[in-house]
mmCIF file of C-alpha atoms in Angstrom:
data_model
loop_
_atom_site.group_PDB
_atom_site.id
_atom_site.type_symbol
_atom_site.label_atom_id
_atom_site.label_comp_id
_atom_site.label_asym_id
_atom_site.label_seq_id
_atom_site.Cartn_x
_atom_site.Cartn_y
_atom_site.Cartn_z
ATOM 1 C CA MET G 1 9.303 -11.767 -5.844
ATOM 2 C CA ASN G 2 10.680 -8.810 -6.647
ATOM 3 C CA ARG G 3 8.865 -8.148 -10.092
ATOM 4 C CA MET G 4 5.361 -8.441 -11.330
ATOM 5 C CA PRO G 5 4.094 -9.189 -15.182
ATOM 6 C CA GLY G 6 2.681 -6.379 -16.521
ATOM 7 C CA ASP G 7 -0.809 -7.206 -17.682
ATOM 8 C CA VAL G 8 -1.229 -8.711 -13.359
ATOM 9 C CA PHE G 9 -0.288 -4.550 -12.536
ATOM 10 C CA ALA G 10 -2.693 -3.444 -15.062
ATOM 11 C CA ILE G 11 -5.617 -5.534 -13.398
ATOM 12 C CA GLN G 12 -4.343 -5.432 -10.084
ATOM 13 C CA PHE G 13 -3.895 -1.671 -9.504
ATOM 14 C CA GLU G 14 -6.399 -0.269 -12.271
ATOM 15 C CA ASN G 15 -8.365 2.121 -9.368
ATOM 16 C CA LEU G 16 -11.703 1.406 -10.713
ATOM 17 C CA GLN G 17 -14.896 2.556 -8.995
ATOM 18 C CA LEU G 18 -16.023 -1.181 -9.046
ATOM 19 C CA ALA G 19 -13.044 -3.634 -9.059
ATOM 20 C CA THR G 20 -15.150 -6.747 -9.779
ATOM 21 C CA GLY G 21 -12.555 -9.853 -9.569
ATOM 22 C CA ARG G 22 -10.355 -8.297 -8.225
ATOM 23 C CA ASN G 23 -10.076 -9.734 -4.745
ATOM 24 C CA ASP G 24 -6.476 -10.437 -4.336
ATOM 25 C CA THR G 25 -4.215 -7.518 -2.264
ATOM 26 C CA TRP G 26 -0.879 -7.098 -4.184
ATOM 27 C CA LEU G 27 1.740 -5.381 -2.676
ATOM 28 C CA CYS G 28 5.415 -3.271 -3.971
ATOM 29 C CA GLN G 29 7.201 -2.590 -1.055
ATOM 30 C CA ILE G 30 10.523 -0.210 -1.176
ATOM 31 C CA ARG G 31 12.479 -1.026 2.330
ATOM 32 C CA SER G 32 15.553 1.370 3.079
ATOM 33 C CA VAL G 33 17.710 1.115 6.359
ATOM 34 C CA ASN G 34 19.850 4.569 7.087
ATOM 35 C CA GLY G 35 18.643 6.068 4.015
ATOM 36 C CA GLY G 36 20.790 3.502 1.791
ATOM 37 C CA GLU G 37 20.113 1.637 -1.388
ATOM 38 C CA ALA G 38 16.297 0.546 -1.600
ATOM 39 C CA ASP G 39 15.156 -3.415 -0.968
ATOM 40 C CA LEU G 40 12.521 -4.011 -3.672
ATOM 41 C CA GLN G 41 9.424 -7.056 -2.926
ATOM 42 C CA VAL G 42 6.461 -7.611 -4.183
ATOM 43 C CA PHE G 43 3.973 -9.569 -2.416
ATOM 44 C CA LYS G 44 0.349 -11.082 -2.652
ATOM 45 C CA LYS G 45 -2.273 -12.742 -1.338
ATOM 46 C CA GLU G 46 -1.393 -16.540 -0.293
ATOM 47 C CA GLY G 47 -3.665 -18.612 1.172
ATOM 48 C CA SER G 48 -5.426 -17.363 4.175
ATOM 49 C CA GLY G 49 -3.000 -14.989 4.036
ATOM 50 C CA HIS G 50 -3.094 -11.122 3.411
ATOM 51 C CA ALA G 51 -0.353 -9.784 1.686
ATOM 52 C CA GLU G 52 0.151 -7.235 4.142
ATOM 53 C CA GLU G 53 0.435 -10.096 6.693
ATOM 54 C CA ILE G 54 3.251 -11.867 5.131
ATOM 55 C CA CYS G 55 4.604 -8.382 4.192
ATOM 56 C CA LEU G 56 5.149 -7.854 8.111
ATOM 57 C CA ARG G 57 6.340 -11.535 8.643
ATOM 58 C CA THR G 58 9.071 -10.652 6.436
ATOM 59 C CA ASN G 59 10.152 -7.257 7.968
ATOM 60 C CA GLU G 60 9.740 -8.475 11.444
ATOM 61 C CA ASP G 61 12.294 -11.319 10.896
ATOM 62 C CA GLU G 62 14.962 -8.519 8.650
ATOM 63 C CA ILE G 63 14.498 -5.981 10.432
ATOM 64 C CA GLN G 64 17.492 -4.512 13.378
ATOM 65 C CA GLY G 65 17.052 -2.796 16.333
ATOM 66 C CA ALA G 66 19.818 0.028 16.281
ATOM 67 C CA ASP G 67 18.966 0.839 12.306
ATOM 68 C CA GLN G 68 16.444 3.528 10.923
ATOM 69 C CA TYR G 69 14.259 1.943 8.470
ATOM 70 C CA GLU G 70 11.452 4.502 5.526
ATOM 71 C CA ILE G 71 9.179 1.614 4.372
ATOM 72 C CA THR G 72 6.490 2.526 1.591
ATOM 73 C CA TRP G 73 4.004 0.724 0.467
ATOM 74 C CA TYR G 74 2.275 0.333 -2.728
ATOM 75 C CA LEU G 75 -1.114 -1.587 -2.468
ATOM 76 C CA SER G 76 -3.848 -2.284 -4.832
ATOM 77 C CA TRP G 77 -6.604 -2.152 -2.215
ATOM 78 C CA SER G 78 -5.933 -0.018 1.200
ATOM 79 C CA PRO G 79 -6.000 -2.847 4.359
ATOM 80 C CA CYS G 80 -8.527 -4.301 5.498
ATOM 81 C CA GLU G 81 -9.927 -4.468 8.945
ATOM 82 C CA ARG G 82 -7.912 -7.576 10.144
ATOM 83 C CA CYS G 83 -4.514 -5.790 9.124
ATOM 84 C CA VAL G 84 -4.358 -2.400 10.248
ATOM 85 C CA PRO G 85 -4.306 -3.440 13.566
ATOM 86 C CA GLN G 86 -1.271 -5.506 12.692
ATOM 87 C CA ILE G 87 0.635 -2.384 10.800
ATOM 88 C CA ILE G 88 -0.395 -0.990 14.223
ATOM 89 C CA LYS G 89 0.943 -2.815 16.491
ATOM 90 C CA PHE G 90 3.914 -3.858 14.285
ATOM 91 C CA LEU G 91 5.241 0.162 14.221
ATOM 92 C CA GLY G 92 4.261 -0.205 18.685
ATOM 93 C CA LYS G 93 6.913 -2.657 18.526
ATOM 94 C CA HIS G 94 9.703 -1.410 16.116
ATOM 95 C CA THR G 95 10.167 2.794 16.499
ATOM 96 C CA ASN G 96 12.616 2.958 14.187
ATOM 97 C CA VAL G 97 10.020 2.315 11.681
ATOM 98 C CA LYS G 98 8.183 4.997 9.484
ATOM 99 C CA LEU G 99 5.620 4.002 6.909
ATOM 100 C CA ASN G 100 3.837 5.278 3.519
ATOM 101 C CA ILE G 101 1.201 3.908 2.512
ATOM 102 C CA PHE G 102 -0.440 4.381 -1.012
ATOM 103 C CA VAL G 103 -3.679 2.434 -2.109
ATOM 104 C CA SER G 104 -4.831 2.421 -5.258
ATOM 105 C CA ARG G 105 -8.744 1.703 -4.307
ATOM 106 C CA LEU G 106 -10.035 2.081 -1.001
ATOM 107 C CA PHE G 107 -11.370 -1.283 0.527
ATOM 108 C CA HIS G 108 -14.906 -1.257 1.587
ATOM 109 C CA HIS G 109 -14.839 2.374 2.315
ATOM 110 C CA GLN G 110 -18.447 2.558 3.419
ATOM 111 C CA SER G 111 -18.017 -0.268 6.060
ATOM 112 C CA SER G 112 -17.538 1.648 9.013
ATOM 113 C CA PRO G 113 -14.771 -1.243 10.716
ATOM 114 C CA HIS G 114 -12.906 -0.358 7.057
ATOM 115 C CA ARG G 115 -13.401 3.837 7.672
ATOM 116 C CA GLU G 116 -12.531 3.533 11.657
ATOM 117 C CA GLY G 117 -8.881 1.094 10.251
ATOM 118 C CA LEU G 118 -8.310 4.134 7.710
ATOM 119 C CA ARG G 119 -8.583 7.309 10.250
ATOM 120 C CA ALA G 120 -6.211 4.697 12.726
ATOM 121 C CA LEU G 121 -3.950 4.799 9.510
ATOM 122 C CA SER G 122 -3.945 8.634 8.970
ATOM 123 C CA GLN G 123 -3.845 9.176 12.859
ATOM 124 C CA HIS G 124 -0.373 7.327 13.121
ATOM 125 C CA GLU G 125 2.637 9.872 13.523
ATOM 126 C CA ARG G 126 5.116 7.268 11.221
ATOM 127 C CA ILE G 127 2.223 6.064 9.113
ATOM 128 C CA GLY G 128 1.459 8.361 6.140
ATOM 129 C CA LEU G 129 -1.697 7.610 3.820
ATOM 130 C CA LYS G 130 -2.390 8.626 0.833
ATOM 131 C CA VAL G 131 -4.557 8.048 -2.637
ATOM 132 C CA MET G 132 -1.982 7.059 -5.407
ATOM 133 C CA THR G 133 -2.057 9.634 -8.352
ATOM 134 C CA LEU G 134 0.015 8.567 -11.766
ATOM 135 C CA THR G 135 2.929 9.535 -11.036
ATOM 136 C CA ASP G 136 2.395 7.142 -7.881
ATOM 137 C CA PHE G 137 1.125 4.667 -11.067
ATOM 138 C CA GLN G 138 3.906 5.276 -12.766
ATOM 139 C CA ASP G 139 6.621 5.482 -10.453
ATOM 140 C CA CYS G 140 5.413 2.043 -8.486
ATOM 141 C CA PHE G 141 4.620 0.379 -12.803
ATOM 142 C CA ASP G 142 8.905 1.558 -12.723
ATOM 143 C CA ARG G 143 9.992 -0.129 -9.867
ATOM 144 C CA PHE G 144 8.308 -2.846 -9.964
ATOM 145 C CA VAL G 145 7.493 -4.110 -13.565
ATOM 146 C CA GLY G 146 10.043 -2.167 -15.830
ATOM 147 C CA GLU G 147 8.752 -3.604 -18.494
ATOM 148 C CA GLY G 148 7.490 -2.725 -22.092
ATOM 149 C CA ASN G 149 7.053 1.279 -23.116
ATOM 150 C CA GLY G 150 6.565 2.230 -19.490
ATOM 151 C CA PHE G 151 3.185 2.678 -17.613
ATOM 152 C CA GLN G 152 0.607 3.379 -19.763
ATOM 153 C CA SER G 153 -2.541 5.039 -18.433
ATOM 154 C CA TRP G 154 -6.061 3.606 -18.661
ATOM 155 C CA GLY G 155 -9.504 5.332 -18.683
ATOM 156 C CA ASP G 156 -10.535 7.359 -15.675
ATOM 157 C CA LEU G 157 -7.070 7.325 -13.841
ATOM 158 C CA ALA G 158 -7.078 11.026 -12.704
ATOM 159 C CA GLY G 159 -10.974 11.163 -12.113
ATOM 160 C CA ASN G 160 -10.894 7.904 -9.387
ATOM 161 C CA SER G 161 -7.426 8.943 -7.929
ATOM 162 C CA ALA G 162 -9.546 12.359 -7.224
ATOM 163 C CA ARG G 163 -12.815 10.440 -6.447
ATOM 164 C CA TYR G 164 -10.859 7.586 -3.428
ATOM 165 C CA ALA G 165 -8.918 10.858 -2.287
ATOM 166 C CA ALA G 166 -11.796 12.484 -1.655
ATOM 167 C CA ILE G 167 -13.353 9.837 0.657
ATOM 168 C CA LEU G 168 -10.000 8.972 2.315
ATOM 169 C CA LYS G 169 -10.494 13.512 3.258
ATOM 170 C CA GLU G 170 -13.801 12.729 3.745
ATOM 171 C CA ILE G 171 -13.106 9.240 6.198
ATOM 172 C CA THR G 172 -10.056 10.785 7.948
ATOM 173 C CA GLY G 173 -10.908 14.258 8.127
ATOM 174 C CA ALA G 174 -7.549 14.827 7.022
ATOM 175 C CA ASP G 175 -5.590 16.044 3.800
ATOM 176 C CA PRO G 176 -3.396 12.970 2.787
ATOM 177 C CA ARG G 177 0.261 13.030 4.367
ATOM 178 C CA LEU G 178 3.701 11.301 4.066
ATOM 179 C CA ALA G 179 5.497 10.179 7.305
ATOM 180 C CA PHE G 180 8.658 10.859 4.994
#
């Protein structure tokens, strides 16, 4: 899947502080090889498989050893404690991959295992971790939805992004950085 409907984007990516009923993670991936043209893919939870796991399996099948890969993920939720070790293991196996992760919301950020996972991601030298801002939501929408009159900001997007960014900084102890 390379596109998502605009109404699904609005529901799944809205960066609410209390996102009741939004139980699935959506992942929009941009993958470029050796700085070339980007490949766009959209993943979502399927059965018991998390979007990140499905995406990693797809990448596992397509990544070649000699090429350099830059991957950007836009996620509706930050990776959970189950997915973080798999992401780190994937990058350990593929030293030719850099990954930037932009998240709309922080998943169970009060929970110690999830906080530890966010710290582990932020400390990895080839992973960038950042909360999405208006510019990031616009970029994601333009690339993966691209319908209608463009991205229409919702309620307190900027305020919620700032709150989540402050929480992420408190958890990781560092300002957000990108891997490329």
